[in-house]
Short mmCIF file of C-alpha atoms in Angstrom, two decimals:
data_model
loop_
_atom_site.label_atom_id
_atom_site.label_comp_id
_atom_site.label_asym_id
_atom_site.label_seq_id
_atom_site.Cartn_x
_atom_site.Cartn_y
_atom_site.Cartn_z
CA MET V 181 -136.82 -111.49 26.57
CA THR V 182 -136.88 -109.00 23.67
CA PRO V 183 -133.60 -107.17 22.79
CA THR V 184 -135.06 -103.86 24.00
CA GLU V 185 -136.16 -105.05 27.46
CA PRO V 186 -132.90 -104.32 29.37
CA ALA V 187 -132.79 -100.78 27.94
CA GLU V 188 -136.48 -100.25 28.75
CA ARG V 189 -135.93 -101.44 32.33
CA ALA V 190 -132.93 -99.11 32.78
CA LEU V 191 -135.00 -96.24 31.39
CA ARG V 192 -137.86 -96.91 33.83
CA ARG V 193 -135.40 -97.12 36.74
CA THR V 194 -134.07 -93.62 35.89
CA VAL V 195 -137.46 -91.84 36.16
CA PRO V 196 -137.23 -91.68 40.00
CA TRP V 197 -133.77 -90.04 39.64
CA ILE V 198 -135.39 -87.19 37.73
CA ALA V 199 -138.24 -86.92 40.25
CA VAL V 200 -135.78 -86.80 43.18
CA ALA V 201 -133.61 -84.22 41.37
CA LEU V 202 -136.63 -81.97 40.71
CA ALA V 203 -137.71 -82.31 44.36
CA LEU V 204 -134.19 -81.28 45.42
CA VAL V 205 -134.39 -78.25 43.11
CA ALA V 206 -137.55 -77.30 45.04
CA VAL V 207 -135.48 -77.57 48.25
CA VAL V 208 -132.91 -75.17 46.76
CA TYR V 209 -135.76 -72.77 45.89
CA VAL V 210 -137.07 -72.85 49.48
CA ARG V 211 -133.57 -72.48 50.96
CA ALA V 212 -132.76 -69.55 48.62
CA LEU V 213 -136.09 -67.73 48.97
CA VAL V 214 -136.85 -68.33 52.66
CA CYS V 215 -133.65 -69.19 54.53
CA THR V 216 -130.99 -67.07 52.79
CA PRO V 217 -130.59 -63.39 53.73
CA VAL V 218 -131.50 -60.67 51.26
CA GLU V 219 -128.45 -58.85 49.90
CA ALA V 220 -128.44 -55.23 51.12
CA VAL V 221 -127.52 -53.43 47.87
CA GLN V 222 -129.28 -55.46 45.14
CA GLY V 223 -132.32 -56.52 47.19
CA PRO V 224 -134.39 -59.67 46.43
CA ALA V 225 -133.30 -59.75 42.75
CA GLN V 226 -129.84 -60.87 43.90
CA LYS V 227 -131.42 -64.25 44.81
CA ILE V 228 -131.59 -65.03 41.08
CA PHE V 229 -127.89 -65.72 41.59
CA TYR V 230 -128.71 -69.06 43.32
CA ILE V 231 -130.28 -70.50 40.17
CA HIS V 232 -128.38 -68.55 37.51
CA VAL V 233 -124.85 -69.49 38.65
CA PRO V 234 -125.49 -73.25 39.22
CA SER V 235 -127.24 -73.41 35.82
CA ALA V 236 -124.17 -71.78 34.23
CA TRP V 237 -121.85 -74.22 36.02
CA VAL V 238 -123.84 -77.20 34.69
CA ALA V 239 -123.95 -75.72 31.17
CA PHE V 240 -120.14 -75.45 31.23
CA LEU V 241 -119.85 -78.98 32.64
CA ALA V 242 -122.10 -80.28 29.85
CA PHE V 243 -120.04 -78.66 27.10
CA GLY V 244 -116.83 -79.82 28.81
CA ILE V 245 -118.23 -83.36 28.52
CA VAL V 246 -119.17 -82.74 24.87
CA GLY V 247 -115.58 -81.56 24.20
CA VAL V 248 -113.83 -84.46 25.95
CA THR V 249 -116.08 -87.19 24.51
CA SER V 250 -115.78 -85.64 21.03
CA VAL V 251 -111.97 -85.66 21.21
CA VAL V 252 -111.95 -89.28 22.39
CA TYR V 253 -114.48 -90.20 19.67
CA LEU V 254 -112.17 -88.88 16.96
CA PHE V 255 -109.46 -91.27 18.22
CA ILE V 256 -111.37 -94.47 18.97
CA LYS V 257 -114.53 -93.98 16.82
CA ASP V 258 -116.88 -95.60 19.34
CA PRO V 259 -120.43 -94.55 18.32
CA ARG V 260 -121.55 -94.63 21.97
CA LEU V 261 -119.24 -91.67 22.64
CA ASP V 262 -120.81 -89.75 19.79
CA LEU V 263 -124.28 -90.51 21.17
CA PHE V 264 -123.22 -89.51 24.69
CA ALA V 265 -121.77 -86.20 23.44
CA ALA V 266 -125.00 -85.45 21.55
CA CYS V 267 -127.12 -86.17 24.63
CA ALA V 268 -124.85 -83.99 26.82
CA ALA V 269 -125.16 -81.18 24.24
CA GLU V 270 -128.96 -81.38 24.25
CA VAL V 271 -129.21 -81.36 28.06
CA GLY V 272 -126.53 -78.62 28.24
CA MET V 273 -128.62 -76.58 25.82
CA VAL V 274 -131.50 -76.63 28.32
CA PHE V 275 -129.24 -75.33 31.12
CA THR V 276 -127.74 -72.66 28.83
CA THR V 277 -131.25 -71.53 27.92
CA ALA V 278 -132.01 -71.17 31.65
CA VAL V 279 -128.82 -69.07 32.04
CA LEU V 280 -129.77 -66.83 29.11
CA VAL V 281 -133.32 -66.35 30.46
CA THR V 282 -132.51 -65.76 34.15
CA GLY V 283 -129.50 -63.51 33.42
CA PRO V 284 -131.44 -60.72 31.67
CA ILE V 285 -134.23 -60.92 34.31
CA TRP V 286 -131.51 -60.26 36.91
CA GLY V 287 -129.79 -57.64 34.73
CA LYS V 288 -132.88 -55.46 34.25
CA PRO V 289 -133.31 -54.28 37.87
CA ILE V 290 -129.55 -54.16 38.60
CA TRP V 291 -128.03 -52.81 35.35
CA GLY V 292 -131.17 -51.07 34.08
CA THR V 293 -131.17 -53.10 30.87
CA TRP V 294 -132.25 -56.60 29.84
CA TRP V 295 -129.18 -57.14 27.67
CA THR V 296 -125.81 -55.59 26.93
CA TRP V 297 -123.30 -56.76 24.31
CA ASP V 298 -120.64 -57.36 26.91
CA ALA V 299 -118.03 -60.10 26.43
CA ARG V 300 -119.43 -62.74 28.76
CA LEU V 301 -123.05 -62.35 27.70
CA THR V 302 -122.19 -62.28 24.02
CA LEU V 303 -119.92 -65.34 24.25
CA THR V 304 -122.57 -67.28 26.18
CA LEU V 305 -125.12 -66.44 23.48
CA PHE V 306 -122.56 -67.50 20.88
CA LEU V 307 -122.12 -70.83 22.72
CA TRP V 308 -125.92 -71.30 22.60
CA PHE V 309 -125.85 -70.75 18.82
CA VAL V 310 -122.92 -73.16 18.34
CA ILE V 311 -124.75 -75.89 20.24
CA MET V 312 -127.96 -75.15 18.34
CA ALA V 313 -125.91 -75.56 15.12
CA TYR V 314 -124.50 -78.83 16.54
CA LEU V 315 -128.00 -80.22 17.13
CA VAL V 316 -129.29 -79.02 13.74
CA LEU V 317 -126.23 -80.56 12.03
CA ARG V 318 -126.99 -83.93 13.61
CA GLY V 319 -130.47 -83.84 12.16
CA ALA V 320 -129.20 -82.84 8.71
CA VAL V 321 -126.48 -85.48 8.10
CA SER V 322 -127.87 -88.98 7.68
CA GLU V 323 -124.66 -91.04 7.30
CA PRO V 324 -123.75 -91.96 10.91
CA GLY V 325 -119.92 -91.86 10.57
CA GLN V 326 -119.95 -88.52 8.80
CA ARG V 327 -122.49 -87.08 11.25
CA ALA V 328 -120.36 -88.17 14.21
CA ARG V 329 -117.14 -86.68 12.75
CA TYR V 330 -118.70 -83.29 11.86
CA SER V 331 -120.48 -83.16 15.22
CA ALA V 332 -117.29 -83.98 17.11
CA VAL V 333 -115.42 -81.10 15.45
CA LEU V 334 -118.26 -78.64 16.15
CA GLY V 335 -118.60 -79.99 19.71
CA ILE V 336 -114.89 -79.39 20.36
CA LEU V 337 -115.14 -75.84 18.99
CA GLY V 338 -118.14 -75.15 21.26
CA ALA V 339 -116.33 -76.58 24.28
CA LEU V 340 -113.32 -74.35 23.59
CA LEU V 341 -115.58 -71.36 24.28
CA VAL V 342 -116.18 -72.47 27.88
CA PRO V 343 -112.82 -71.50 29.49
CA PHE V 344 -112.85 -68.34 27.40
CA ILE V 345 -116.31 -67.39 28.76
CA HIS V 346 -115.07 -68.04 32.32
CA VAL V 347 -112.02 -65.76 32.03
CA SER V 348 -113.76 -63.14 29.81
CA VAL V 349 -114.61 -61.07 32.91
CA TYR V 350 -110.86 -60.71 33.57
CA LEU V 351 -109.85 -60.14 29.93
CA PHE V 352 -112.41 -57.46 28.98
CA ARG V 353 -114.08 -54.46 30.59
CA THR V 354 -117.44 -55.92 31.50
CA MET V 355 -120.57 -55.24 33.56
CA HIS V 356 -120.81 -58.89 34.55
CA PRO V 357 -119.65 -59.61 38.14
CA LEU V 358 -116.40 -61.52 38.71
CA PRO V 359 -116.60 -65.18 39.85
CA VAL V 360 -117.26 -65.56 43.59
CA VAL V 361 -116.36 -69.25 44.01
CA LEU V 362 -114.23 -70.48 41.07
CA ARG V 363 -111.63 -67.75 41.51
CA PRO V 364 -108.09 -67.40 42.81
CA GLY V 365 -108.19 -67.27 46.63
CA ARG V 366 -111.17 -67.96 48.91
CA PRO V 367 -114.88 -67.53 47.98
CA THR V 368 -116.10 -63.97 48.74
CA LEU V 369 -119.65 -64.84 49.85
CA PRO V 370 -120.95 -64.75 53.44
CA GLY V 371 -121.54 -68.22 54.99
CA ALA V 372 -125.33 -68.61 54.55
CA MET V 373 -125.20 -67.44 50.93
CA LEU V 374 -122.25 -69.69 50.16
CA VAL V 375 -124.06 -72.75 51.60
CA THR V 376 -127.12 -72.03 49.40
CA LEU V 377 -124.92 -71.59 46.35
CA LEU V 378 -122.98 -74.82 47.01
CA LEU V 379 -126.27 -76.68 47.56
CA GLY V 380 -127.42 -75.27 44.21
CA PHE V 381 -124.24 -76.52 42.52
CA ALA V 382 -124.73 -80.04 43.95
CA VAL V 383 -128.46 -80.25 43.17
CA PHE V 384 -128.27 -78.82 39.64
CA THR V 385 -125.37 -81.20 38.89
CA PHE V 386 -127.50 -84.12 40.08
CA LEU V 387 -130.40 -82.91 37.93
CA PHE V 388 -128.02 -82.81 34.96
CA VAL V 389 -126.77 -86.35 35.67
CA ALA V 390 -130.34 -87.67 35.94
CA LEU V 391 -131.49 -85.95 32.72
CA LEU V 392 -128.35 -86.98 30.84
CA ARG V 393 -128.65 -90.61 31.96
CA TYR V 394 -132.29 -90.71 30.89
CA ARG V 395 -131.57 -88.99 27.56
CA TYR V 396 -128.70 -91.37 26.79
CA LEU V 397 -130.74 -94.49 27.67
CA LEU V 398 -133.56 -93.18 25.50
CA ALA V 399 -131.22 -92.73 22.54
CA ARG V 400 -129.69 -96.19 23.11
CA LEU V 401 -133.15 -97.75 23.28
CA ALA V 402 -134.04 -96.12 19.94
CA ASP V 403 -130.82 -97.54 18.46
CA VAL V 404 -131.44 -101.05 19.80
CA ARG V 405 -135.00 -100.96 18.48
CA THR V 406 -133.90 -99.77 15.02
CA GLN V 407 -131.24 -102.51 14.93
CA ALA V 408 -133.74 -105.19 16.01
CA GLU V 409 -136.22 -104.04 13.33
CA ALA V 410 -133.47 -104.14 10.68
CA GLU V 411 -132.51 -107.69 11.74
CA ARG V 412 -136.18 -108.80 11.61
CA ALA V 413 -136.50 -107.31 8.10
CA ASP V 414 -133.34 -109.14 6.94
CA ALA V 415 -134.49 -112.50 8.34
CA MET R 284 -133.32 -51.82 49.92
CA PRO R 285 -134.66 -51.90 46.32
CA GLU R 286 -138.14 -53.36 45.72
CA ASN R 287 -137.43 -55.84 42.93
CA GLY R 288 -138.95 -59.08 44.22
CA GLY R 289 -141.05 -59.41 41.05
CA TYR R 290 -137.92 -60.00 38.97
CA MET R 291 -136.79 -62.66 41.44
CA VAL R 292 -140.14 -64.47 41.20
CA ALA R 293 -140.12 -64.21 37.38
CA ALA R 294 -136.63 -65.75 37.15
CA TYR R 295 -137.45 -68.60 39.52
CA VAL R 296 -140.69 -69.38 37.67
CA ALA R 297 -138.95 -69.21 34.27
CA ALA R 298 -136.19 -71.61 35.37
CA ALA R 299 -138.75 -74.02 36.86
CA VAL R 300 -140.77 -73.99 33.62
CA ILE R 301 -137.66 -74.69 31.51
CA TYR R 302 -136.42 -77.61 33.63
CA LEU R 303 -139.87 -79.12 34.25
CA SER R 304 -140.86 -78.88 30.57
CA TYR R 305 -137.71 -80.67 29.46
CA ALA R 306 -138.07 -83.39 32.12
CA VAL R 307 -141.72 -83.97 31.14
CA TYR R 308 -140.77 -84.01 27.43
CA LEU R 309 -138.08 -86.65 28.07
CA VAL R 310 -140.30 -88.87 30.21
CA ARG R 311 -143.10 -88.68 27.60
CA GLN R 312 -140.60 -89.68 24.90
CA GLY R 313 -139.55 -92.57 27.15
CA ALA R 314 -143.16 -93.66 27.58
CA LYS R 315 -143.61 -93.61 23.78
CA GLN R 316 -140.48 -95.70 23.28
CA GLY R 317 -141.59 -98.06 26.05
CA ARG R 318 -144.85 -98.66 24.20
CA GLY R 319 -142.85 -99.78 21.20
CA GLY R 320 -142.80 -96.50 19.27
CA SER R 321 -140.04 -96.51 16.70
CA GLU R 322 -139.87 -92.72 16.41
CA ARG R 323 -136.27 -91.71 15.78
CA LEU R 324 -134.89 -89.34 18.42
CA GLY R 325 -132.62 -86.38 17.74
CA PRO R 326 -129.03 -87.70 17.91
#
């Protein structure tokens, strides 16, 4: 057995996870578009909520993971933590991009503008830039220890934005709606809408787990292969 | 009720394109690695 075979097998076994997660996203689409009532004031555009909010939740979860793994990395210096944080940042970037694309499409018919420099929108865009800087930094520093340390610090700074983005709607005058689930007291949504939203949370979280697992295994496989090639060259 | 279903469709299509493109990109990278490609990935 070659040194890369276990990693390759694990990678192949994760492909069905991604397929199942994408199929479940299709179920969320059908439930949101066909089985969930249209909101009386905003009309059909309100249904963007069922993909926008779960995407935002996963983006925050991803950067929470980046923050925690980066802090732990700085203490125990395990390179696997650095790799895991980088993979979570990349996958989180995808979800943040979805938030920043679906948000303005929702904002145009409801607010009358694609974008406004309000606190939550601006901070979310800022988070996107911080994570972009994180990924660019990783490509620019070649010494692994140095790259991991710099990335960890930037990852922690990015993660610190997450709670601030969440409470920004309370701290500043903003056009962005207040949270409807993660708020003090009970959720304010009617039953059918709440079920669709919670299904969206569960499915998008599963999609994130599947993509993150695959991305991490891919990065590990590349590492194992590089190591094996280096050992062959030395021999 | 406002007639803004086009925005809803646009957002759903945009999100699907983003997630599907990334999933396809990852799986293609995996297939390359599985074939023995030594291309260095991002992190």
